[in-house]
Structure formats: C-alpha cells, structure tokens
C-alpha cells in the first residue's frame, strides 16, 4: 500500500470513525444515521434480489422441470430441476473464495456492486432460456449456466453484505442492522410467494408451463437498477477505511483465515449448517412439500408460505433487537434448542391432520422458529472473524454449509420421502440443530466468542 494512498485514506478514516470516538457534532451524527440507512437499503435490496431468484426457482420447479426435463415422469422432472438448483450451489464456495478475497482487499462496496450485476446476469439467462422442445439438450445446459452465475454471485453476497452492515452499524444496534439480511430474504420469499400465487391464480396450468413461469424472473430484474445505483454510490465502511489507513487490510485473506482462525472456521460451519437447513427446508422447500407430499392445493401452499414469511420478517427484527439487549449468541442458542425440540412434533401434527386449520398455525410457528436462529446468524458469524478477513471467513463458512446442507436439501428430502420417510423435512432440521448447539458451546470457549463485533 502506497504511503500517499494510506495517508489520504487515513484522514478520511479518522473522520469516518464517527461521533462515538471523536465527540462529533449533531450534524455528523445525522450524517452517520443517513449513511446507515443507505447501507441497510443497499444491502437489503441486493440481498432481496439474490433470495428472490432462488425462491421463485424453487416455487416454479414443477414448471421448470416440465420445460427442461420433459422425457421422464412428473416426479423425475421435478427432481432434475432441483438437482440443477443444487448444482448452482456447487460453485458457491468458489464465489465465496474469490469474492471474499476481493471484498477483504478492495472493499465491501466493490464486492457488493459486483455480486448484484452477476446475479442479474444469471436471472436474465434463466428468464430467456429456450425450452427442451426448442433446442433439445442445450436447454438444460443454458438453465444450468444461469444457475451457476447466480450461485457464484451468491457465494460472495452474504459475507460482503454482513460485513458491510455490522461495520456501518452503531455498537448498540449491530444485530438489528444485520437482521435486515435475513429479513430481506423473508421479504423476497413474500414477494416470490405473492408472484407465484398471482401467476397460478390468473393463468391456466398449460399457460404457466408454456410461458408463465418466466414472468417472476423478468419481474426480479426490475430490482436491479435501484440496487445497483445504491451499491455503486455507497460509502465504504468506516471500519474497512481504518484497516486500510493502518495498513492492516489482509493481502492474503484466504491464507490468513485458514492459518490464524481455524477454530472460527469450524465453529462458523456449525452455526451455518442449521442456518441453511432452517431457511431452505422450512421456508423455501415447504410449498413444494405441502403440494407434492401432503396434498395441499397451490393456493393453500403459497398462502401459507406468505403467512410464514411475514412472521419470519417480523421475527428477524424482533430477535435482532433482543440480541442487541441480551447478546446474539444467547438468542441463537435458544433458537437452536427450539428448532431441535419443536419442528418434528409440529410437522407430525400437520401430516396427521392435513387440514388448513392446522396448516396455518404450523407454518406461522415455523416462520418464528426460523427467525429466532437465522435472524441473528449474520451477527454471530460476523463476530467470529476480525475485520481484515471478515468477508472471506463469513463467505467460506456460510457457503460451504449452504452448498452441502441447503442447496441439496430438496433432492435429498424428496428421495427420503420417496423411500417412505414422510417427515424427512423435520428430521433434516432436527439433525442440523446438533452441530449448531456444539458450535454455540465451542464459541463460549473461544477468545473472541460469538459476542461483540471485533474491528481489528
């Protein structure tokens, strides 16, 4: 790092540290608040697009399978569509590494701007991909290419966005700021479920198969200009500017995180396994499960998903605020215990009843249970790593877990259901809670614990 560049950034960094460190005036405090609001909007809108595309793919997997894998049975084409969904996750660790390194070296803003452009490109590819009937084997390959673009960009999104939010947030509101990441995921599911409900209500099934399934992907692209503008015009985080000014920014963040923070990587993986399972099983996969396995109608499944995600969003803010008062690790620990003990009996009740009167209370409970854990996960995971390797550390642990335990959850669960394990989704989440509890316990013994966000 050149001395001239360092000194220039240093002056800016001293001003960026904020009123808490330097007794700044009310106008600076107002400016800091405005910067925080912009940071929340930029991170949330981009994250909303990322998750929206994943959600609508899962919700329209039946129709995607019919278009791109039409030569098998109805069950086989859905499984193949979900395998492509899962293959998009295989590349996520590569995106985590490359974008994580970029975010720790070039800055959080640069990484976030890159991820939204790549995600938009992948969404466009899927939206315009010709069907198998039009070009044969090339169709599923184009579909896969779109998913790989989405997966690569998503690999670097959460680490960059989590670091960006916790580093912009006041010390007493870090968990609430970071809760916007998972809340925006819930908002994207609400948007996706609303679009799915509208499309399936307005169009006959034949039209949805022929062209209607593409509508949600085109609608998702409408978010891109606003999200890109906000991210492109953001200020870099004060924490990262201080790191650059002090010449602490990691030159080899991947090597540093493996050599200096191996325990944090293992604990972070444990935290992320349940995060992945709760989100992908209880929120994203559930509408397909309700229709295919329990026999609920599309309207019931998507309507229930809408209720579930509304409560998930509200729960993220509720548990984020609670975490700022009593500690994020404590809230997440109790969330893991609740998921371990309640998901299986709740799904058993729903499977036995198979009625709308039971469906909506169970999905409402699932939304709050997922929020109690996932809502504070960005904070606890970010707290494990110092600023110089935060994007790389969070991206790696998050994406390895989400690739293995999130992306391939639907085909694994569908295979288990086909083998006769009707309650497979609940068992999946229950088993995922075990490493989360072990990671929370290990976190107490670590010097950096799961508590305050460390800035150096």
Tab-separated table of C-alpha atoms in Angstrom:
chain	number	residue	atom	x	y	z
A	1	UNK	CA	0.000	0.000	0.000
A	2	UNK	CA	1.457	3.285	-1.064
A	3	UNK	CA	2.141	5.819	1.699
A	4	UNK	CA	0.346	8.574	-0.176
A	5	UNK	CA	-2.790	6.472	-0.604
A	6	UNK	CA	-2.608	5.352	3.011
A	7	UNK	CA	-2.384	8.860	4.403
A	8	UNK	CA	-5.243	10.073	2.224
A	9	UNK	CA	-7.469	7.246	3.368
A	10	UNK	CA	-6.238	7.746	6.924
A	11	UNK	CA	-7.592	11.282	7.146
A	12	UNK	CA	-10.892	10.086	5.743
A	13	UNK	CA	-10.909	7.133	8.119
A	14	UNK	CA	-10.421	9.305	11.186
A	15	UNK	CA	-13.471	11.309	10.150
A	16	UNK	CA	-15.373	8.118	9.403
A	17	UNK	CA	-14.953	6.579	12.837
A	18	UNK	CA	-17.891	8.689	13.946
A	19	UNK	CA	-19.246	10.623	16.885
A	20	UNK	CA	-18.681	7.934	19.479
A	21	UNK	CA	-14.896	8.106	19.046
A	22	UNK	CA	-14.451	11.814	18.443
A	23	UNK	CA	-17.379	13.636	20.025
A	24	UNK	CA	-18.722	14.733	16.654
A	25	UNK	CA	-21.490	17.271	16.308
A	26	UNK	CA	-25.169	16.541	15.811
A	27	UNK	CA	-24.829	17.108	12.077
A	28	UNK	CA	-22.190	14.386	11.845
A	29	UNK	CA	-24.413	12.082	13.866
A	30	UNK	CA	-27.278	12.774	11.471
A	31	UNK	CA	-24.976	12.084	8.545
A	32	UNK	CA	-23.904	8.830	10.153
A	33	UNK	CA	-27.549	7.837	10.603
A	34	UNK	CA	-28.285	8.642	6.956
A	35	UNK	CA	-25.271	6.575	5.867
A	36	UNK	CA	-26.547	3.694	7.981
A	37	UNK	CA	-29.983	3.891	6.356
A	38	UNK	CA	-28.425	3.854	2.883
A	39	UNK	CA	-26.280	0.903	3.896
A	40	UNK	CA	-29.355	-1.034	5.045
A	41	UNK	CA	-31.256	-0.234	1.837
A	42	UNK	CA	-28.360	-1.126	-0.452
A	43	UNK	CA	-27.540	-4.402	1.275
A	44	UNK	CA	-31.198	-5.372	1.649
A	45	UNK	CA	-32.294	-4.647	-1.927
A	46	UNK	CA	-29.395	-6.573	-3.402
A	47	UNK	CA	-29.910	-9.433	-0.968
A	48	UNK	CA	-33.631	-9.401	-1.763
A	49	UNK	CA	-32.845	-9.966	-5.438
A	50	UNK	CA	-30.440	-12.785	-4.610
A	51	UNK	CA	-33.007	-14.641	-2.498
A	52	UNK	CA	-35.994	-13.807	-4.701
A	53	UNK	CA	-34.403	-15.589	-7.647
A	54	UNK	CA	-33.682	-18.645	-5.513
A	55	UNK	CA	-37.213	-18.622	-4.079
A	56	UNK	CA	-39.078	-18.375	-7.383
A	57	UNK	CA	-36.918	-21.112	-8.892
A	58	UNK	CA	-37.942	-23.432	-6.053
A	59	UNK	CA	-41.597	-22.360	-6.236
A	60	UNK	CA	-41.761	-22.910	-10.007
A	61	UNK	CA	-39.585	-26.037	-10.062
A	62	UNK	CA	-42.547	-28.124	-11.219
A	63	UNK	CA	-42.966	-25.956	-14.340
A	64	UNK	CA	-39.218	-25.589	-14.934
A	65	UNK	CA	-38.902	-29.375	-14.838
A	66	UNK	CA	-41.684	-29.746	-17.392
A	67	UNK	CA	-39.889	-27.326	-19.752
A	68	UNK	CA	-36.323	-28.541	-19.452
A	69	UNK	CA	-36.633	-32.221	-18.463
A	70	UNK	CA	-39.808	-33.424	-20.204
A	71	UNK	CA	-38.787	-37.001	-21.055
A	72	UNK	CA	-39.224	-38.526	-17.610
A	73	UNK	CA	-42.050	-38.954	-15.122
A	74	UNK	CA	-43.564	-35.959	-13.349
A	75	UNK	CA	-41.642	-36.802	-10.192
A	76	UNK	CA	-38.364	-37.285	-12.060
A	77	UNK	CA	-38.520	-33.944	-13.865
A	78	UNK	CA	-39.002	-32.072	-10.570
A	79	UNK	CA	-36.070	-33.914	-9.005
A	80	UNK	CA	-33.900	-32.981	-12.022
A	81	UNK	CA	-34.984	-29.345	-11.745
A	82	UNK	CA	-33.968	-29.372	-8.082
A	83	UNK	CA	-30.654	-31.039	-8.954
A	84	UNK	CA	-29.890	-28.057	-11.210
A	85	UNK	CA	-30.961	-25.870	-8.284
A	86	UNK	CA	-28.440	-27.746	-6.149
A	87	UNK	CA	-25.669	-27.623	-8.764
A	88	UNK	CA	-25.913	-23.850	-8.628
A	89	UNK	CA	-24.698	-24.228	-5.059
A	90	UNK	CA	-21.618	-26.248	-6.000
A	91	UNK	CA	-19.946	-23.145	-7.383
A	92	UNK	CA	-20.850	-21.027	-4.355
A	93	UNK	CA	-17.662	-21.875	-2.410
A	94	UNK	CA	-15.618	-20.682	-5.405
A	95	UNK	CA	-17.600	-17.435	-5.404
A	96	UNK	CA	-17.105	-17.226	-1.640
A	97	UNK	CA	-13.332	-17.509	-2.009
A	98	UNK	CA	-12.845	-15.148	-4.946
A	99	UNK	CA	-15.421	-12.510	-3.961
A	100	UNK	CA	-14.431	-12.867	-0.298
A	101	UNK	CA	-10.810	-12.110	-1.148
A	102	UNK	CA	-11.962	-9.216	-3.314
A	103	UNK	CA	-14.140	-7.835	-0.506
A	104	UNK	CA	-11.319	-8.004	2.048
A	105	UNK	CA	-8.810	-6.412	-0.324
A	106	UNK	CA	-10.799	-3.962	-2.480
A	107	UNK	CA	-13.588	-3.242	-0.018
A	108	UNK	CA	-17.136	-4.273	0.809
A	109	UNK	CA	-18.661	-1.774	-1.629
A	110	UNK	CA	-16.748	-3.161	-4.608
A	111	UNK	CA	-17.781	-6.735	-3.774
A	112	UNK	CA	-21.449	-5.835	-3.347
A	113	UNK	CA	-21.540	-3.984	-6.676
A	114	UNK	CA	-20.053	-7.000	-8.459
A	115	UNK	CA	-22.449	-9.522	-6.904
A	116	UNK	CA	-25.645	-7.727	-7.927
A	117	UNK	CA	-24.501	-7.490	-11.562
A	118	UNK	CA	-23.617	-11.188	-11.702
A	119	UNK	CA	-26.887	-12.223	-10.099
A	120	UNK	CA	-28.851	-10.117	-12.591
A	121	UNK	CA	-26.998	-11.779	-15.472
A	122	UNK	CA	-27.872	-15.244	-14.195
A	123	UNK	CA	-31.527	-14.309	-13.748
A	124	UNK	CA	-31.722	-12.963	-17.303
A	125	UNK	CA	-30.212	-16.176	-18.702
A	126	UNK	CA	-32.887	-18.280	-16.942
A	127	UNK	CA	-35.707	-15.941	-17.965
A	128	UNK	CA	-34.886	-16.173	-21.690
A	129	UNK	CA	-33.587	-19.767	-21.830
A	130	UNK	CA	-35.247	-21.763	-24.651
A	131	UNK	CA	-37.080	-24.946	-23.668
A	132	UNK	CA	-36.042	-28.537	-24.364
A	133	UNK	CA	-38.696	-28.704	-27.092
A	134	UNK	CA	-36.969	-25.798	-28.880
A	135	UNK	CA	-33.289	-26.811	-28.821
A	136	UNK	CA	-33.023	-30.169	-27.067
A	137	UNK	CA	-30.114	-30.898	-24.729
A	138	UNK	CA	-28.806	-27.338	-24.954
A	139	UNK	CA	-31.820	-26.102	-22.950
A	140	UNK	CA	-30.917	-27.656	-19.566
A	141	UNK	CA	-27.292	-26.614	-20.144
A	142	UNK	CA	-28.351	-22.968	-20.565
A	143	UNK	CA	-30.541	-23.293	-17.465
A	144	UNK	CA	-27.535	-24.652	-15.574
A	145	UNK	CA	-25.357	-21.776	-16.802
A	146	UNK	CA	-27.844	-19.272	-15.371
A	147	UNK	CA	-27.889	-21.101	-12.043
A	148	UNK	CA	-24.069	-21.188	-11.939
A	149	UNK	CA	-23.922	-17.416	-12.438
A	150	UNK	CA	-26.464	-16.949	-9.665
A	151	UNK	CA	-24.610	-19.362	-7.397
A	152	UNK	CA	-21.211	-17.739	-7.954
A	153	UNK	CA	-22.531	-14.273	-7.119
A	154	UNK	CA	-24.489	-15.537	-4.104
A	155	UNK	CA	-21.255	-17.074	-2.828
A	156	UNK	CA	-19.842	-13.639	-2.106
A	157	UNK	CA	-23.061	-11.800	-1.292
A	158	UNK	CA	-23.734	-12.743	2.315
A	159	UNK	CA	-20.162	-12.248	3.546
A	160	UNK	CA	-19.865	-8.852	1.881
A	161	UNK	CA	-23.323	-7.708	2.979
A	162	UNK	CA	-22.947	-8.958	6.572
A	163	UNK	CA	-19.577	-7.239	6.964
A	164	UNK	CA	-20.961	-4.088	5.359
A	165	UNK	CA	-23.911	-3.873	7.746
A	166	UNK	CA	-22.189	-4.708	11.041
A	167	UNK	CA	-19.332	-2.319	10.203
A	168	UNK	CA	-21.751	0.526	9.451
A	169	UNK	CA	-23.954	-0.128	12.482
A	170	UNK	CA	-23.722	1.654	15.840
A	171	UNK	CA	-22.355	-0.649	18.537
A	172	UNK	CA	-25.733	-0.955	20.248
A	173	UNK	CA	-27.633	-1.877	17.048
A	174	UNK	CA	-25.373	-4.311	15.184
A	175	UNK	CA	-27.718	-7.298	15.461
A	176	UNK	CA	-30.721	-5.240	14.358
A	177	UNK	CA	-28.814	-3.909	11.331
A	178	UNK	CA	-27.637	-7.402	10.408
A	179	UNK	CA	-31.163	-8.772	10.882
A	180	UNK	CA	-32.076	-6.932	7.677
A	181	UNK	CA	-30.119	-9.576	5.743
A	182	UNK	CA	-32.432	-12.382	6.776
A	183	UNK	CA	-35.482	-10.118	6.874
A	184	UNK	CA	-34.831	-9.179	3.244
A	185	UNK	CA	-34.688	-12.897	2.473
A	186	UNK	CA	-38.128	-13.251	4.028
A	187	UNK	CA	-39.312	-10.226	2.052
A	188	UNK	CA	-38.063	-11.881	-1.125
A	189	UNK	CA	-39.983	-15.038	-0.231
A	190	UNK	CA	-43.092	-12.935	0.368
A	191	UNK	CA	-42.586	-11.285	-2.994
A	192	UNK	CA	-41.914	-14.649	-4.633
A	193	UNK	CA	-44.930	-16.281	-2.987
A	194	UNK	CA	-47.134	-13.336	-3.981
A	195	UNK	CA	-45.961	-13.550	-7.580
A	196	UNK	CA	-46.404	-17.336	-7.571
A	197	UNK	CA	-49.890	-17.013	-6.105
A	198	UNK	CA	-50.851	-14.371	-8.688
A	199	UNK	CA	-49.443	-16.265	-11.660
A	200	UNK	CA	-51.044	-19.581	-10.645
A	201	UNK	CA	-54.374	-17.858	-9.910
A	202	UNK	CA	-54.563	-15.891	-13.163
A	203	UNK	CA	-53.156	-18.361	-15.681
A	204	UNK	CA	-54.252	-21.892	-16.569
A	205	UNK	CA	-51.651	-24.564	-15.912
A	206	UNK	CA	-50.871	-25.042	-19.611
A	207	UNK	CA	-50.008	-21.350	-19.989
A	208	UNK	CA	-47.822	-21.388	-16.883
A	209	UNK	CA	-45.864	-24.309	-18.310
A	210	UNK	CA	-45.592	-22.660	-21.707
A	211	UNK	CA	-44.520	-19.135	-20.668
A	212	UNK	CA	-45.974	-18.023	-17.324
A	213	UNK	CA	-43.112	-19.472	-15.238
A	214	UNK	CA	-40.771	-16.908	-16.851
A	215	UNK	CA	-42.745	-13.896	-15.544
A	216	UNK	CA	-41.314	-13.989	-11.983
A	217	UNK	CA	-37.737	-13.917	-13.296
A	218	UNK	CA	-38.408	-10.891	-15.513
A	219	UNK	CA	-40.072	-9.130	-12.575
A	220	UNK	CA	-36.982	-9.793	-10.453
A	221	UNK	CA	-34.825	-7.914	-12.931
A	222	UNK	CA	-36.802	-4.736	-12.148
A	223	UNK	CA	-34.986	-4.546	-8.787
A	224	UNK	CA	-31.545	-4.397	-10.420
A	225	UNK	CA	-31.282	-0.692	-11.440
A	226	UNK	CA	-32.190	0.584	-7.955
A	227	UNK	CA	-29.989	-1.923	-6.169
A	228	UNK	CA	-27.038	-1.276	-8.459
A	229	UNK	CA	-27.349	2.511	-8.085
A	230	UNK	CA	-27.449	2.305	-4.292
A	231	UNK	CA	-24.477	-0.022	-4.102
A	232	UNK	CA	-22.444	1.905	-6.662
A	233	UNK	CA	-22.894	5.196	-4.770
A	234	UNK	CA	-22.336	3.858	-1.235
A	235	UNK	CA	-19.608	4.975	1.120
A	236	UNK	CA	-17.110	2.324	2.135
A	237	UNK	CA	-17.448	1.182	5.756
A	238	UNK	CA	-15.558	3.211	8.382
A	239	UNK	CA	-14.022	0.010	9.737
A	240	UNK	CA	-12.541	-1.001	6.381
A	241	UNK	CA	-11.186	2.503	5.796
A	242	UNK	CA	-9.460	2.363	9.181
A	243	UNK	CA	-7.969	-1.031	8.274
A	244	UNK	CA	-6.622	0.392	5.004
A	245	UNK	CA	-5.288	3.512	6.716
A	246	UNK	CA	-3.437	1.421	9.285
A	247	UNK	CA	-2.203	-0.922	6.525
A	248	UNK	CA	-3.968	-3.830	8.245
A	249	UNK	CA	-6.009	-4.977	5.241
A	250	UNK	CA	-5.134	-8.601	4.545
A	251	UNK	CA	-3.043	-9.126	1.424
A	252	UNK	CA	-3.728	-12.878	1.517
A	253	UNK	CA	-7.085	-13.170	3.327
A	254	UNK	CA	-7.667	-16.814	2.339
A	255	UNK	CA	-4.321	-17.943	3.708
A	256	UNK	CA	-4.748	-15.759	6.795
A	257	UNK	CA	-8.173	-17.096	7.703
A	258	UNK	CA	-7.045	-20.736	7.443
A	259	UNK	CA	-3.804	-20.269	9.363
A	260	UNK	CA	-4.971	-17.804	12.011
A	261	UNK	CA	-8.638	-18.725	12.543
A	262	UNK	CA	-9.158	-22.488	12.075
A	263	UNK	CA	-11.360	-22.817	15.183
A	264	UNK	CA	-13.559	-19.977	13.996
A	265	UNK	CA	-13.982	-21.677	10.615
A	266	UNK	CA	-15.136	-24.919	12.269
A	267	UNK	CA	-17.483	-23.120	14.681
A	268	UNK	CA	-18.808	-20.946	11.842
A	269	UNK	CA	-19.579	-24.051	9.805
A	270	UNK	CA	-21.565	-25.472	12.709
A	271	UNK	CA	-23.547	-22.242	13.038
A	272	UNK	CA	-24.245	-22.159	9.306
A	273	UNK	CA	-25.485	-25.756	8.949
A	274	UNK	CA	-28.669	-25.087	10.906
A	275	UNK	CA	-28.980	-21.676	9.280
A	276	UNK	CA	-29.052	-23.396	5.876
A	277	UNK	CA	-31.430	-26.154	6.959
A	278	UNK	CA	-33.916	-23.828	8.659
A	279	UNK	CA	-34.096	-21.444	5.707
A	280	UNK	CA	-34.174	-23.918	2.828
A	281	UNK	CA	-36.374	-26.563	4.415
A	282	UNK	CA	-38.842	-24.566	6.487
A	283	UNK	CA	-39.207	-21.589	4.132
A	284	UNK	CA	-38.130	-22.295	0.555
A	285	UNK	CA	-38.853	-26.025	0.115
A	286	UNK	CA	-42.041	-26.104	2.203
A	287	UNK	CA	-44.540	-25.037	-0.544
A	288	UNK	CA	-43.367	-27.906	-2.785
A	289	UNK	CA	-43.560	-30.371	0.117
A	290	UNK	CA	-47.051	-29.241	1.048
A	291	UNK	CA	-48.320	-29.791	-2.505
A	292	UNK	CA	-46.479	-32.955	-3.513
A	293	UNK	CA	-46.445	-34.867	-0.234
A	294	UNK	CA	-49.308	-33.611	1.927
A	295	UNK	CA	-51.785	-32.883	-0.868
A	296	UNK	CA	-52.487	-29.212	-0.196
A	297	UNK	CA	-53.573	-27.026	-3.119
A	298	UNK	CA	-51.293	-24.437	-4.703
A	299	UNK	CA	-53.367	-21.641	-3.170
A	300	UNK	CA	-53.092	-23.178	0.309
A	301	UNK	CA	-49.361	-23.816	-0.039
A	302	UNK	CA	-48.490	-20.350	-1.332
A	303	UNK	CA	-50.929	-18.623	1.014
A	304	UNK	CA	-49.402	-20.461	3.969
A	305	UNK	CA	-45.921	-19.594	2.744
A	306	UNK	CA	-46.917	-15.930	2.620
A	307	UNK	CA	-48.064	-16.014	6.267
A	308	UNK	CA	-44.921	-17.899	7.297
A	309	UNK	CA	-42.610	-15.384	5.682
A	310	UNK	CA	-44.442	-12.343	7.065
A	311	UNK	CA	-43.844	-13.727	10.559
A	312	UNK	CA	-40.272	-14.626	9.640
A	313	UNK	CA	-39.563	-10.997	8.662
A	314	UNK	CA	-41.160	-9.667	11.830
A	315	UNK	CA	-39.297	-12.275	13.866
A	316	UNK	CA	-35.923	-11.296	12.398
A	317	UNK	CA	-36.367	-7.732	13.651
A	318	UNK	CA	-37.743	-8.909	16.990
A	319	UNK	CA	-34.880	-11.313	17.680
A	320	UNK	CA	-32.315	-8.873	16.269
A	321	UNK	CA	-33.463	-6.226	18.744
A	322	UNK	CA	-33.434	-8.804	21.541
A	323	UNK	CA	-29.902	-9.842	20.586
A	324	UNK	CA	-28.697	-6.257	20.951
A	325	UNK	CA	-30.054	-6.302	24.514
A	326	UNK	CA	-29.003	-9.728	25.817
A	327	UNK	CA	-26.402	-10.950	23.300
A	328	UNK	CA	-26.660	-12.558	19.870
A	329	UNK	CA	-25.091	-15.859	20.906
A	330	UNK	CA	-27.647	-16.325	23.693
A	331	UNK	CA	-30.594	-15.673	21.359
A	332	UNK	CA	-29.218	-18.000	18.713
A	333	UNK	CA	-28.551	-20.749	21.260
A	334	UNK	CA	-32.163	-20.739	22.397
A	335	UNK	CA	-33.288	-20.617	18.770
A	336	UNK	CA	-31.310	-23.796	18.051
A	337	UNK	CA	-32.835	-25.506	21.102
A	338	UNK	CA	-36.333	-24.531	19.947
A	339	UNK	CA	-35.727	-25.876	16.426
A	340	UNK	CA	-34.315	-29.099	17.852
A	341	UNK	CA	-37.347	-29.749	20.036
A	342	UNK	CA	-40.388	-28.466	18.135
A	343	UNK	CA	-40.102	-28.903	14.353
A	344	UNK	CA	-40.653	-32.665	14.373
A	345	UNK	CA	-43.826	-32.680	16.532
A	346	UNK	CA	-45.236	-29.724	14.587
A	347	UNK	CA	-44.767	-31.429	11.214
A	348	UNK	CA	-46.120	-34.709	12.621
A	349	UNK	CA	-49.257	-32.837	13.703
A	350	UNK	CA	-49.651	-31.311	10.242
A	351	UNK	CA	-49.046	-34.618	8.461
A	352	UNK	CA	-51.678	-36.343	10.601
A	353	UNK	CA	-54.293	-33.572	10.241
A	354	UNK	CA	-53.682	-32.404	6.641
A	355	UNK	CA	-56.138	-29.550	7.113
A	356	UNK	CA	-55.958	-25.807	6.567
A	357	UNK	CA	-56.864	-25.273	10.223
A	358	UNK	CA	-53.580	-26.892	11.235
A	359	UNK	CA	-51.524	-25.769	8.241
A	360	UNK	CA	-51.519	-22.048	9.058
A	361	UNK	CA	-50.598	-22.293	12.776
A	362	UNK	CA	-47.785	-24.732	11.976
A	363	UNK	CA	-46.344	-22.540	9.230
A	364	UNK	CA	-46.629	-19.485	11.485
A	365	UNK	CA	-44.599	-21.352	14.120
A	366	UNK	CA	-42.032	-22.388	11.505
A	367	UNK	CA	-41.582	-18.753	10.457
A	368	UNK	CA	-40.872	-17.596	14.014
A	369	UNK	CA	-38.646	-20.591	14.793
A	370	UNK	CA	-36.510	-19.963	11.701
A	371	UNK	CA	-36.259	-16.258	12.577
A	372	UNK	CA	-35.113	-16.978	16.135
A	373	UNK	CA	-31.985	-18.604	14.721
A	374	UNK	CA	-31.383	-17.218	11.231
A	375	UNK	CA	-32.258	-13.647	12.208
A	376	UNK	CA	-29.161	-13.344	14.404
A	377	UNK	CA	-26.879	-15.701	12.460
A	378	UNK	CA	-25.253	-12.911	10.377
A	379	UNK	CA	-24.234	-11.167	13.605
A	380	UNK	CA	-22.806	-14.205	15.375
A	381	UNK	CA	-20.956	-15.347	12.270
A	382	UNK	CA	-19.505	-11.897	11.600
A	383	UNK	CA	-18.385	-11.644	15.216
A	384	UNK	CA	-16.150	-14.681	14.810
A	385	UNK	CA	-13.753	-13.016	12.404
A	386	UNK	CA	-11.704	-9.794	12.619
A	387	UNK	CA	-12.345	-7.108	10.009
A	388	UNK	CA	-9.249	-7.901	7.944
A	389	UNK	CA	-10.607	-11.356	6.980
A	390	UNK	CA	-14.302	-10.950	7.824
A	391	UNK	CA	-15.739	-11.211	4.296
A	392	UNK	CA	-13.595	-14.260	3.474
A	393	UNK	CA	-14.332	-16.029	6.767
A	394	UNK	CA	-18.073	-15.446	6.703
A	395	UNK	CA	-18.351	-16.261	2.987
A	396	UNK	CA	-16.473	-19.543	3.340
A	397	UNK	CA	-18.304	-20.947	6.345
A	398	UNK	CA	-21.697	-19.791	5.150
A	399	UNK	CA	-21.341	-21.104	1.605
A	400	UNK	CA	-19.807	-24.470	2.411
A	401	UNK	CA	-22.745	-25.127	4.739
A	402	UNK	CA	-25.347	-23.754	2.334
A	403	UNK	CA	-23.891	-25.719	-0.585
A	404	UNK	CA	-23.988	-29.059	1.211
A	405	UNK	CA	-26.926	-28.675	3.574
A	406	UNK	CA	-29.027	-26.053	1.767
A	407	UNK	CA	-28.718	-26.470	-1.984
A	408	UNK	CA	-29.055	-30.249	-1.935
A	409	UNK	CA	-31.687	-30.357	0.809
A	410	UNK	CA	-34.680	-30.570	-1.615
A	411	UNK	CA	-33.450	-33.563	-3.681
A	412	UNK	CA	-32.212	-35.367	-0.548
A	413	UNK	CA	-35.544	-34.840	1.201
A	414	UNK	CA	-37.536	-35.814	-1.896
A	415	UNK	CA	-35.524	-39.040	-2.136
A	416	UNK	CA	-36.153	-39.753	1.560
A	417	UNK	CA	-39.878	-39.122	1.134
A	418	UNK	CA	-39.943	-41.481	-1.858
A	419	UNK	CA	-38.380	-44.109	0.410
A	420	UNK	CA	-41.238	-43.669	2.881
A	421	UNK	CA	-39.898	-41.057	5.319
A	422	UNK	CA	-42.788	-38.597	5.144
A	423	UNK	CA	-41.405	-36.460	7.988
A	424	UNK	CA	-37.978	-36.154	6.345
A	425	UNK	CA	-38.008	-32.306	6.335
A	426	UNK	CA	-38.425	-32.206	10.121
A	427	UNK	CA	-35.718	-34.805	10.722
A	428	UNK	CA	-33.380	-32.842	8.467
A	429	UNK	CA	-33.763	-29.665	10.551
A	430	UNK	CA	-33.616	-31.575	13.843
A	431	UNK	CA	-30.311	-33.246	12.964
A	432	UNK	CA	-28.873	-29.939	11.717
A	433	UNK	CA	-29.508	-28.419	15.155
A	434	UNK	CA	-26.932	-30.715	16.769
A	435	UNK	CA	-23.777	-29.152	15.217
A	436	UNK	CA	-25.286	-25.702	15.827
A	437	UNK	CA	-25.534	-26.414	19.561
A	438	UNK	CA	-21.981	-27.789	19.618
A	439	UNK	CA	-20.741	-24.675	17.796
A	440	UNK	CA	-22.507	-22.401	20.260
A	441	UNK	CA	-20.878	-24.241	23.147
A	442	UNK	CA	-17.458	-24.082	21.471
A	443	UNK	CA	-17.989	-20.369	20.876
A	444	UNK	CA	-18.018	-19.709	24.614
A	445	UNK	CA	-14.507	-21.112	24.934
A	446	UNK	CA	-13.053	-19.063	22.089
A	447	UNK	CA	-11.236	-15.863	22.968
A	448	UNK	CA	-13.351	-13.872	20.523
A	449	UNK	CA	-16.522	-15.793	21.409
A	450	UNK	CA	-19.677	-15.131	19.419
A	451	UNK	CA	-20.298	-11.775	21.005
A	452	UNK	CA	-19.005	-8.330	20.144
A	453	UNK	CA	-18.107	-7.452	16.580
A	454	UNK	CA	-14.355	-7.072	16.563
A	455	UNK	CA	-12.988	-4.336	14.347
A	456	UNK	CA	-9.358	-5.371	14.235
